[in-house]
Amino acid sequence: MTFPSLGYVLSVTYLWIKAAHLIFVIFWVAGLFMLPRYYVYHQEAAPGSPEEARWIDRERKLRTIILTPAMVLVWVLGITLATTGGWWTAGWLHLKLLLVLGLTAYHGYMVGYGRKLAAGRRPVSGRALRLMNEVPGIATAAIVILVIVKPL
């Protein structure tokens, strides 16, 4: 009995991989939109209050149940798609990867900021957090254009 090659299996399942990638991109970006907003509300809560404790718990759940697993799956599925599609030499993919690396760094910064908030430190203003909330939207718009239009 012969088994199909990995390349064959990936080509047959390509659309399913693509759909899963997009689903987890939506989860990840939605979480990246929510997290800074949570931090704004957290910062407005009185330090040491029950409300602050609820925000810390909500933030932790968002990060550990949705954000980080979705980000990992976006990377795994995206690398699989790039490999299956043979796009590693495409200019649009290089720029997309740069933007996704930027979103990953933003994700890491936001996770670190949540740890600071949980420890009682509030180094960034609510206004700055509201401005940071625009980063995932701008990056996502650029990524969608790169993937759909492929201008490079």
Short mmCIF file of C-alpha atoms in Angstrom, two decimals:
data_model
loop_
_atom_site.label_atom_id
_atom_site.label_comp_id
_atom_site.label_asym_id
_atom_site.label_seq_id
_atom_site.Cartn_x
_atom_site.Cartn_y
_atom_site.Cartn_z
CA MET A 1 0.00 0.00 0.00
CA THR A 2 1.36 3.42 -0.92
CA PHE A 3 0.59 6.57 0.98
CA PRO A 4 0.11 9.95 -0.66
CA SER A 5 2.96 12.42 -0.33
CA LEU A 6 2.75 15.29 2.12
CA GLY A 7 2.65 17.71 -0.83
CA TYR A 8 -0.38 15.94 -2.28
CA VAL A 9 -2.20 15.93 1.06
CA LEU A 10 -1.49 19.65 1.54
CA SER A 11 -2.70 20.52 -1.96
CA VAL A 12 -5.95 18.61 -1.40
CA THR A 13 -6.52 20.32 1.92
CA TYR A 14 -5.29 23.78 0.79
CA LEU A 15 -8.70 25.49 0.93
CA TRP A 16 -9.37 24.06 4.40
CA ILE A 17 -6.00 25.33 5.60
CA LYS A 18 -6.72 28.73 4.06
CA ALA A 19 -10.14 28.89 5.73
CA ALA A 20 -8.67 27.92 9.11
CA HIS A 21 -5.92 30.54 8.68
CA LEU A 22 -8.50 33.25 8.02
CA ILE A 23 -10.68 32.16 10.95
CA PHE A 24 -7.75 32.37 13.37
CA VAL A 25 -6.64 35.71 11.88
CA ILE A 26 -10.12 37.03 12.72
CA PHE A 27 -9.89 35.68 16.28
CA TRP A 28 -6.40 37.12 16.77
CA VAL A 29 -7.14 40.57 15.36
CA ALA A 30 -10.46 40.79 17.24
CA GLY A 31 -8.55 40.05 20.43
CA LEU A 32 -5.92 42.66 19.55
CA PHE A 33 -8.75 45.19 19.16
CA MET A 34 -10.25 44.22 22.52
CA LEU A 35 -7.15 44.03 24.70
CA PRO A 36 -6.14 47.72 24.69
CA ARG A 37 -9.76 48.66 25.36
CA TYR A 38 -9.76 46.29 28.34
CA TYR A 39 -6.58 47.97 29.55
CA VAL A 40 -8.23 51.42 29.31
CA TYR A 41 -11.10 50.23 31.50
CA HIS A 42 -8.68 48.47 33.85
CA GLN A 43 -6.67 51.66 34.32
CA GLU A 44 -9.86 53.55 35.17
CA ALA A 45 -10.66 51.08 37.96
CA ALA A 46 -9.47 51.90 41.46
CA PRO A 47 -6.21 50.11 42.32
CA GLY A 48 -6.85 47.05 44.49
CA SER A 49 -10.61 47.15 43.90
CA PRO A 50 -12.79 44.14 43.05
CA GLU A 51 -13.40 45.78 39.66
CA GLU A 52 -9.66 45.85 38.97
CA ALA A 53 -9.44 42.16 39.92
CA ARG A 54 -12.21 41.36 37.41
CA TRP A 55 -10.35 43.24 34.66
CA ILE A 56 -7.13 41.35 35.44
CA ASP A 57 -9.01 38.06 35.14
CA ARG A 58 -10.75 39.10 31.89
CA GLU A 59 -7.44 40.22 30.37
CA ARG A 60 -5.72 36.97 31.34
CA LYS A 61 -8.52 34.88 29.83
CA LEU A 62 -8.51 36.89 26.60
CA ARG A 63 -4.75 36.48 26.27
CA THR A 64 -4.52 32.79 27.20
CA ILE A 65 -7.73 31.40 25.70
CA ILE A 66 -8.04 33.45 22.50
CA LEU A 67 -5.12 35.72 21.61
CA THR A 68 -2.00 33.62 22.02
CA PRO A 69 -3.42 30.32 20.68
CA ALA A 70 -4.90 32.18 17.69
CA MET A 71 -1.58 33.89 16.97
CA VAL A 72 0.31 30.58 17.06
CA LEU A 73 -2.22 28.98 14.70
CA VAL A 74 -2.06 31.99 12.34
CA TRP A 75 1.70 31.50 12.07
CA VAL A 76 1.57 27.72 11.63
CA LEU A 77 -1.21 27.84 9.05
CA GLY A 78 0.29 30.84 7.25
CA ILE A 79 3.68 29.15 6.90
CA THR A 80 1.90 26.05 5.63
CA LEU A 81 0.02 28.13 3.03
CA ALA A 82 3.17 29.96 1.90
CA THR A 83 5.00 26.67 1.51
CA THR A 84 2.13 24.92 -0.27
CA GLY A 85 1.60 27.91 -2.58
CA GLY A 86 5.33 28.32 -3.27
CA TRP A 87 5.18 32.03 -2.41
CA TRP A 88 8.41 32.43 -0.47
CA THR A 89 9.90 34.56 -3.26
CA ALA A 90 6.84 36.82 -3.68
CA GLY A 91 7.36 40.46 -2.69
CA TRP A 92 3.82 40.82 -1.33
CA LEU A 93 4.46 37.90 1.05
CA HIS A 94 7.68 39.47 2.33
CA LEU A 95 5.88 42.70 3.17
CA LYS A 96 2.94 40.77 4.66
CA LEU A 97 5.35 38.81 6.88
CA LEU A 98 6.96 42.05 8.01
CA LEU A 99 3.53 43.39 9.01
CA VAL A 100 2.60 40.12 10.74
CA LEU A 101 5.91 40.26 12.63
CA GLY A 102 4.93 43.79 13.67
CA LEU A 103 1.54 42.54 14.90
CA THR A 104 3.30 39.76 16.77
CA ALA A 105 5.57 42.31 18.45
CA TYR A 106 2.50 44.45 19.26
CA HIS A 107 0.87 41.33 20.74
CA GLY A 108 3.96 40.75 22.90
CA TYR A 109 4.01 44.38 24.03
CA MET A 110 0.33 44.21 24.98
CA VAL A 111 0.85 40.98 26.93
CA GLY A 112 3.74 42.61 28.80
CA TYR A 113 1.69 45.71 29.46
CA GLY A 114 -1.06 43.53 30.96
CA ARG A 115 1.48 42.05 33.37
CA LYS A 116 2.51 45.57 34.41
CA LEU A 117 -1.12 46.53 34.99
CA ALA A 118 -1.70 43.37 37.05
CA ALA A 119 1.33 44.33 39.16
CA GLY A 120 -0.18 47.77 39.82
CA ARG A 121 1.95 49.78 37.37
CA ARG A 122 0.23 52.05 34.83
CA PRO A 123 3.03 53.46 32.66
CA VAL A 124 0.87 54.43 29.64
CA SER A 125 -2.06 56.83 29.63
CA GLY A 126 -5.57 55.80 28.62
CA ARG A 127 -5.26 58.15 25.64
CA ALA A 128 -2.09 56.41 24.47
CA LEU A 129 -3.82 53.03 24.83
CA ARG A 130 -6.73 54.31 22.75
CA LEU A 131 -4.28 55.38 20.04
CA MET A 132 -2.48 52.02 20.20
CA ASN A 133 -5.84 50.40 19.58
CA GLU A 134 -5.57 51.62 15.95
CA VAL A 135 -2.42 49.59 15.20
CA PRO A 136 -4.11 46.23 14.46
CA GLY A 137 -6.71 47.86 12.20
CA ILE A 138 -4.15 49.66 10.07
CA ALA A 139 -1.90 46.60 9.85
CA THR A 140 -4.84 44.33 9.00
CA ALA A 141 -6.03 46.64 6.21
CA ALA A 142 -2.54 46.65 4.68
CA ILE A 143 -2.23 42.87 4.98
CA VAL A 144 -5.61 42.29 3.31
CA ILE A 145 -4.61 44.54 0.40
CA LEU A 146 -1.30 42.69 0.01
CA VAL A 147 -2.97 39.27 0.03
CA ILE A 148 -5.88 40.12 -2.27
CA VAL A 149 -4.32 42.63 -4.70
CA LYS A 150 -0.71 41.30 -4.52
CA PRO A 151 0.74 44.63 -5.70
CA LEU A 152 4.37 43.48 -5.38
#
